[in-house]
mmCIF file of C-alpha atoms in Angstrom:
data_model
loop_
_atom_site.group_PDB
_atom_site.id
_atom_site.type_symbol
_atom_site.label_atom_id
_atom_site.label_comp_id
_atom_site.label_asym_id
_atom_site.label_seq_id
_atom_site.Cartn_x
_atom_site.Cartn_y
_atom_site.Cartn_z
ATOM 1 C CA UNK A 1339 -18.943 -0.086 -9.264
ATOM 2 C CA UNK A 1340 -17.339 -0.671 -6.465
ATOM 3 C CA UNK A 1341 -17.329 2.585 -3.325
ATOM 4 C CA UNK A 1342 -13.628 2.439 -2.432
ATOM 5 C CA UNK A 1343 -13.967 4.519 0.295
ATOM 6 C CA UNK A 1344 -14.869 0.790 2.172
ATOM 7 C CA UNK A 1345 -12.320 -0.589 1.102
ATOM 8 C CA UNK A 1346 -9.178 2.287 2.517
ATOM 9 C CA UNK A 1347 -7.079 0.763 5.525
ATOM 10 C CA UNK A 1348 -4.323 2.065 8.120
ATOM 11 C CA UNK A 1349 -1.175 -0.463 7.460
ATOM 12 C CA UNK A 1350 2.284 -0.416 9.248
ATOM 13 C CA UNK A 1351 4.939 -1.764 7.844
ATOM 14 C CA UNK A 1352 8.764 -1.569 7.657
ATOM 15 C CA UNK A 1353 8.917 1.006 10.327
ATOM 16 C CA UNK A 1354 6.164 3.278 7.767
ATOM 17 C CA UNK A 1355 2.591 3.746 8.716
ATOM 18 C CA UNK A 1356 0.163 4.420 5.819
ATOM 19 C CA UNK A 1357 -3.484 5.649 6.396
ATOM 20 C CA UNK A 1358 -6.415 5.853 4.226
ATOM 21 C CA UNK A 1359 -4.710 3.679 1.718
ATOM 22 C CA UNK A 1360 -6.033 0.503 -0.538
ATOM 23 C CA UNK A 1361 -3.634 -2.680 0.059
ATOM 24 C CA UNK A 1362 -3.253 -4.250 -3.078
ATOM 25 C CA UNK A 1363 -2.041 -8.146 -2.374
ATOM 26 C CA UNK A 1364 -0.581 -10.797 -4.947
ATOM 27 C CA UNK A 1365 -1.983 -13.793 -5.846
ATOM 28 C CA UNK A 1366 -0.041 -15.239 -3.148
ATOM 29 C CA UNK A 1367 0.472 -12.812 -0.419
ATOM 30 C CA UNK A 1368 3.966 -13.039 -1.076
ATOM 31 C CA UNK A 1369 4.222 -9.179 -1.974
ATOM 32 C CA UNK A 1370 1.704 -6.016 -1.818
ATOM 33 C CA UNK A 1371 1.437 -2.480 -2.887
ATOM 34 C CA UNK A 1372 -0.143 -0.127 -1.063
ATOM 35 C CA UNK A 1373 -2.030 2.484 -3.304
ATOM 36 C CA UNK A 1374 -3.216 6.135 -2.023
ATOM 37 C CA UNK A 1375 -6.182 7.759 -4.132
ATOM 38 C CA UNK A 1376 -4.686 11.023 -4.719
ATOM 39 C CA UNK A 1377 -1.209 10.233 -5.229
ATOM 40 C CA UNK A 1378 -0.912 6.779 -6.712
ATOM 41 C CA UNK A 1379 1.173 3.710 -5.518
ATOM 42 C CA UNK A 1380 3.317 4.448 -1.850
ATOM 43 C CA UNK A 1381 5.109 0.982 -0.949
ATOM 44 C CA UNK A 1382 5.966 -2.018 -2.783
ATOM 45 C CA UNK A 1383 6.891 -5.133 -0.339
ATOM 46 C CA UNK A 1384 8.908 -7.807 -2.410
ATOM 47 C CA UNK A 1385 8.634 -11.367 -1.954
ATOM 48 C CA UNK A 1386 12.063 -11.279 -0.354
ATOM 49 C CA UNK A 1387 11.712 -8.739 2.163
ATOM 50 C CA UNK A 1388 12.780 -5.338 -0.480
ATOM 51 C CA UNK A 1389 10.990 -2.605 -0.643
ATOM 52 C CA UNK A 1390 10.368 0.523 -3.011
ATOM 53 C CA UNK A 1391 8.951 3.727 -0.930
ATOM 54 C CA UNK A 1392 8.087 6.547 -3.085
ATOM 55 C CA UNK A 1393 9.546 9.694 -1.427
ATOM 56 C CA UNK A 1394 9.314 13.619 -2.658
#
């Protein structure tokens, strides 16, 4: 099994910085989710420039 703790990042995007997060990419880099451990997906980026942010 993979140690995900290599794979966590920093990203900024969209005005929204992210740290400690895994950066899940399509097939063709057209969109990406980025995932926290603890808390579950953060950001969607669409194809088209959209984006879902998950705020509490």
């Amino acid at each position: 099994m993979e140690n995900l703790e290599e794979r966590l990042t920093n990203i900024s995007t969209d005005g929204f910085e992210f740290n400690n997060v895994i950066v899940l990419n399509s097939i063709d880099n057209s969109t990406f989710i980025v995932c926290k451990a603890n808390r579950g997906i953060e950001f969607i980026k669409n194809s088209d420039g959209s984006y879902l942010k998950r705020v509490e």
